[in-house]
Amino acid sequence: ADARGDVARAILYMDLRYDGDEGSTTLDLVVSDCPETVPQGAGMGYLSQLLQWHLEDPPDDGEKERNGKVCADWQGNRNPFIDYPELASAYHGGSRPLLGDGLGYDCSIPPNKNKKRTTTRRHPLS
């Protein structure tokens, strides 16, 4: 269970980073409670579940150290959801209610999101 938050933050970062602005070479990956509704099959994960995992397993020293090493040695950028955990809900918004009985999330209710999808998204730290 202690790795779920790490996985959630990696996926939430992929949603932030891979926004389709690279033209036809990169999909606009979208974390959604209703991934089957995302155009071009670019939906991934279940946002409400990932936000829950993020809250239940906050970044620890090992994850913060790995984030720094990845930045320094490979990517040249950091996962902001590790450095500033509060940005996850500020950027991705809130959760949808579960339908129960394993039926998933209620996709008929609009998500409580602060994020606005546009063709150009700003980094939450800028």
PDB file of C-alpha atoms in Angstrom:
ATOM      1  CA  ALA A   1       0.000   0.000   0.000  1.00  0.00           C
ATOM      2  CA  ASP A   2       2.919   2.351   0.629  1.00  0.00           C
ATOM      3  CA  ALA A   3       3.777   2.516  -3.082  1.00  0.00           C
ATOM      4  CA  ARG A   4       0.293   3.527  -4.226  1.00  0.00           C
ATOM      5  CA  GLY A   5       0.895   7.220  -3.578  1.00  0.00           C
ATOM      6  CA  ASP A   6       4.160   7.042  -5.539  1.00  0.00           C
ATOM      7  CA  VAL A   7       2.328   5.473  -8.499  1.00  0.00           C
ATOM      8  CA  ALA A   8      -0.504   8.000  -8.224  1.00  0.00           C
ATOM      9  CA  ARG A   9       1.895  10.957  -8.306  1.00  0.00           C
ATOM     10  CA  ALA A  10       3.721   9.518 -11.320  1.00  0.00           C
ATOM     11  CA  ILE A  11       0.440   9.167 -13.235  1.00  0.00           C
ATOM     12  CA  LEU A  12      -0.829  12.594 -12.146  1.00  0.00           C
ATOM     13  CA  TYR A  13       2.468  14.044 -13.380  1.00  0.00           C
ATOM     14  CA  MET A  14       2.066  12.257 -16.737  1.00  0.00           C
ATOM     15  CA  ASP A  15      -1.313  13.964 -17.114  1.00  0.00           C
ATOM     16  CA  LEU A  16       0.338  17.333 -16.419  1.00  0.00           C
ATOM     17  CA  ARG A  17       3.383  16.756 -18.626  1.00  0.00           C
ATOM     18  CA  TYR A  18       1.935  14.943 -21.645  1.00  0.00           C
ATOM     19  CA  ASP A  19      -0.602  17.522 -22.713  1.00  0.00           C
ATOM     20  CA  GLY A  20      -0.535  17.009 -26.478  1.00  0.00           C
ATOM     21  CA  ASP A  21       1.406  20.214 -27.145  1.00  0.00           C
ATOM     22  CA  GLU A  22       4.158  18.242 -28.893  1.00  0.00           C
ATOM     23  CA  GLY A  23       1.979  17.904 -31.981  1.00  0.00           C
ATOM     24  CA  SER A  24       1.188  14.526 -33.448  1.00  0.00           C
ATOM     25  CA  THR A  25       4.052  12.788 -31.622  1.00  0.00           C
ATOM     26  CA  THR A  26       2.457  12.849 -28.147  1.00  0.00           C
ATOM     27  CA  LEU A  27      -1.093  12.155 -27.001  1.00  0.00           C
ATOM     28  CA  ASP A  28      -2.869  14.422 -24.553  1.00  0.00           C
ATOM     29  CA  LEU A  29      -2.904  11.913 -21.682  1.00  0.00           C
ATOM     30  CA  VAL A  30      -5.851  12.540 -19.376  1.00  0.00           C
ATOM     31  CA  VAL A  31      -6.483  11.121 -15.923  1.00  0.00           C
ATOM     32  CA  SER A  32     -10.229  10.696 -15.600  1.00  0.00           C
ATOM     33  CA  ASP A  33     -12.777   8.743 -13.625  1.00  0.00           C
ATOM     34  CA  CYS A  34     -14.318   7.962 -17.012  1.00  0.00           C
ATOM     35  CA  PRO A  35     -11.247   7.163 -19.176  1.00  0.00           C
ATOM     36  CA  GLU A  36     -13.380   5.536 -21.861  1.00  0.00           C
ATOM     37  CA  THR A  37     -14.820   8.979 -22.679  1.00  0.00           C
ATOM     38  CA  VAL A  38     -11.422  10.579 -23.384  1.00  0.00           C
ATOM     39  CA  PRO A  39     -10.784  11.169 -27.112  1.00  0.00           C
ATOM     40  CA  GLN A  40      -8.127   9.128 -28.944  1.00  0.00           C
ATOM     41  CA  GLY A  41      -8.047   6.511 -26.189  1.00  0.00           C
ATOM     42  CA  ALA A  42      -5.774   8.784 -24.147  1.00  0.00           C
ATOM     43  CA  GLY A  43      -7.642   8.300 -20.868  1.00  0.00           C
ATOM     44  CA  MET A  44      -5.725   6.638 -18.058  1.00  0.00           C
ATOM     45  CA  GLY A  45      -6.311   5.763 -14.454  1.00  0.00           C
ATOM     46  CA  TYR A  46      -9.204   6.743 -12.270  1.00  0.00           C
ATOM     47  CA  LEU A  47      -8.652  10.275 -10.990  1.00  0.00           C
ATOM     48  CA  SER A  48     -10.627   9.904  -7.754  1.00  0.00           C
ATOM     49  CA  GLN A  49      -8.752   6.723  -6.817  1.00  0.00           C
ATOM     50  CA  LEU A  50      -5.374   8.270  -7.646  1.00  0.00           C
ATOM     51  CA  LEU A  51      -6.149  11.346  -5.536  1.00  0.00           C
ATOM     52  CA  GLN A  52      -7.141   9.067  -2.650  1.00  0.00           C
ATOM     53  CA  TRP A  53      -3.881   7.093  -2.943  1.00  0.00           C
ATOM     54  CA  HIS A  54      -1.946  10.365  -3.102  1.00  0.00           C
ATOM     55  CA  LEU A  55      -3.521  11.514   0.174  1.00  0.00           C
ATOM     56  CA  GLU A  56      -3.195   8.147   1.937  1.00  0.00           C
ATOM     57  CA  ASP A  57       0.494   7.740   1.044  1.00  0.00           C
ATOM     58  CA  PRO A  58       2.190  11.166   1.105  1.00  0.00           C
ATOM     59  CA  PRO A  59       5.674  11.596  -0.373  1.00  0.00           C
ATOM     60  CA  ASP A  60       8.371  10.184   1.886  1.00  0.00           C
ATOM     61  CA  ASP A  61      12.095  10.960   1.995  1.00  0.00           C
ATOM     62  CA  GLY A  62      12.914   8.141  -0.449  1.00  0.00           C
ATOM     63  CA  GLU A  63      10.461   9.442  -3.057  1.00  0.00           C
ATOM     64  CA  LYS A  64      11.744  13.000  -2.630  1.00  0.00           C
ATOM     65  CA  GLU A  65      15.323  11.792  -3.058  1.00  0.00           C
ATOM     66  CA  ARG A  66      14.370   9.827  -6.193  1.00  0.00           C
ATOM     67  CA  ASN A  67      12.606  12.912  -7.582  1.00  0.00           C
ATOM     68  CA  GLY A  68      15.804  14.924  -7.144  1.00  0.00           C
ATOM     69  CA  LYS A  69      17.948  12.215  -8.734  1.00  0.00           C
ATOM     70  CA  VAL A  70      15.624  11.847 -11.719  1.00  0.00           C
ATOM     71  CA  CYS A  71      15.738  15.604 -12.186  1.00  0.00           C
ATOM     72  CA  ALA A  72      19.514  15.838 -11.896  1.00  0.00           C
ATOM     73  CA  ASP A  73      20.437  12.731 -13.893  1.00  0.00           C
ATOM     74  CA  TRP A  74      17.757  12.341 -16.570  1.00  0.00           C
ATOM     75  CA  GLN A  75      14.756  14.600 -16.974  1.00  0.00           C
ATOM     76  CA  GLY A  76      15.934  18.019 -15.895  1.00  0.00           C
ATOM     77  CA  ASN A  77      12.574  18.661 -14.259  1.00  0.00           C
ATOM     78  CA  ARG A  78      10.798  17.603 -11.087  1.00  0.00           C
ATOM     79  CA  ASN A  79       7.422  16.093 -10.301  1.00  0.00           C
ATOM     80  CA  PRO A  80       5.669  19.008  -8.568  1.00  0.00           C
ATOM     81  CA  PHE A  81       3.189  16.680  -6.833  1.00  0.00           C
ATOM     82  CA  ILE A  82       6.109  15.227  -4.835  1.00  0.00           C
ATOM     83  CA  ASP A  83       7.614  18.598  -3.907  1.00  0.00           C
ATOM     84  CA  TYR A  84       4.245  20.286  -3.293  1.00  0.00           C
ATOM     85  CA  PRO A  85       1.598  17.612  -2.534  1.00  0.00           C
ATOM     86  CA  GLU A  86      -1.148  20.230  -2.177  1.00  0.00           C
ATOM     87  CA  LEU A  87      -0.893  20.938  -5.907  1.00  0.00           C
ATOM     88  CA  ALA A  88      -2.564  17.615  -6.754  1.00  0.00           C
ATOM     89  CA  SER A  89      -5.987  18.763  -5.574  1.00  0.00           C
ATOM     90  CA  ALA A  90      -5.353  22.361  -6.651  1.00  0.00           C
ATOM     91  CA  TYR A  91      -4.641  21.207 -10.214  1.00  0.00           C
ATOM     92  CA  HIS A  92      -6.785  18.098 -10.574  1.00  0.00           C
ATOM     93  CA  GLY A  93      -9.722  19.175  -8.398  1.00  0.00           C
ATOM     94  CA  GLY A  94     -11.994  16.896  -6.439  1.00  0.00           C
ATOM     95  CA  SER A  95     -13.426  13.427  -6.716  1.00  0.00           C
ATOM     96  CA  ARG A  96     -16.609  11.959  -8.125  1.00  0.00           C
ATOM     97  CA  PRO A  97     -18.840   9.779  -5.979  1.00  0.00           C
ATOM     98  CA  LEU A  98     -18.619   6.000  -6.321  1.00  0.00           C
ATOM     99  CA  LEU A  99     -21.733   4.240  -7.571  1.00  0.00           C
ATOM    100  CA  GLY A 100     -21.123   1.267  -5.283  1.00  0.00           C
ATOM    101  CA  ASP A 101     -21.251  -2.478  -5.919  1.00  0.00           C
ATOM    102  CA  GLY A 102     -18.123  -2.237  -8.068  1.00  0.00           C
ATOM    103  CA  LEU A 103     -19.850  -0.077 -10.690  1.00  0.00           C
ATOM    104  CA  GLY A 104     -17.145   2.604 -10.748  1.00  0.00           C
ATOM    105  CA  TYR A 105     -17.669   6.346 -10.688  1.00  0.00           C
ATOM    106  CA  ASP A 106     -20.772   8.258 -11.708  1.00  0.00           C
ATOM    107  CA  CYS A 107     -19.776   9.708 -15.072  1.00  0.00           C
ATOM    108  CA  SER A 108     -23.100  11.532 -15.442  1.00  0.00           C
ATOM    109  CA  ILE A 109     -21.985  14.028 -12.767  1.00  0.00           C
ATOM    110  CA  PRO A 110     -19.430  16.590 -13.939  1.00  0.00           C
ATOM    111  CA  PRO A 111     -16.199  16.324 -11.959  1.00  0.00           C
ATOM    112  CA  ASN A 112     -15.352  18.959  -9.388  1.00  0.00           C
ATOM    113  CA  LYS A 113     -12.250  20.161 -11.191  1.00  0.00           C
ATOM    114  CA  ASN A 114     -10.244  23.321 -10.950  1.00  0.00           C
ATOM    115  CA  LYS A 115      -8.212  22.362 -14.000  1.00  0.00           C
ATOM    116  CA  LYS A 116      -9.222  23.857 -17.297  1.00  0.00           C
ATOM    117  CA  ARG A 117      -8.277  21.824 -20.350  1.00  0.00           C
ATOM    118  CA  THR A 118      -7.030  24.009 -23.139  1.00  0.00           C
ATOM    119  CA  THR A 119      -4.626  23.436 -25.966  1.00  0.00           C
ATOM    120  CA  THR A 120      -1.898  25.039 -23.882  1.00  0.00           C
ATOM    121  CA  ARG A 121      -1.786  24.297 -20.185  1.00  0.00           C
ATOM    122  CA  ARG A 122       0.394  26.206 -17.785  1.00  0.00           C
ATOM    123  CA  HIS A 123       2.590  24.441 -15.279  1.00  0.00           C
ATOM    124  CA  PRO A 124       0.933  24.801 -11.839  1.00  0.00           C
ATOM    125  CA  LEU A 125       4.053  26.496 -10.452  1.00  0.00           C
ATOM    126  CA  SER A 126       4.177  29.205 -13.104  1.00  0.00           C
TER     127      SER A 126
END
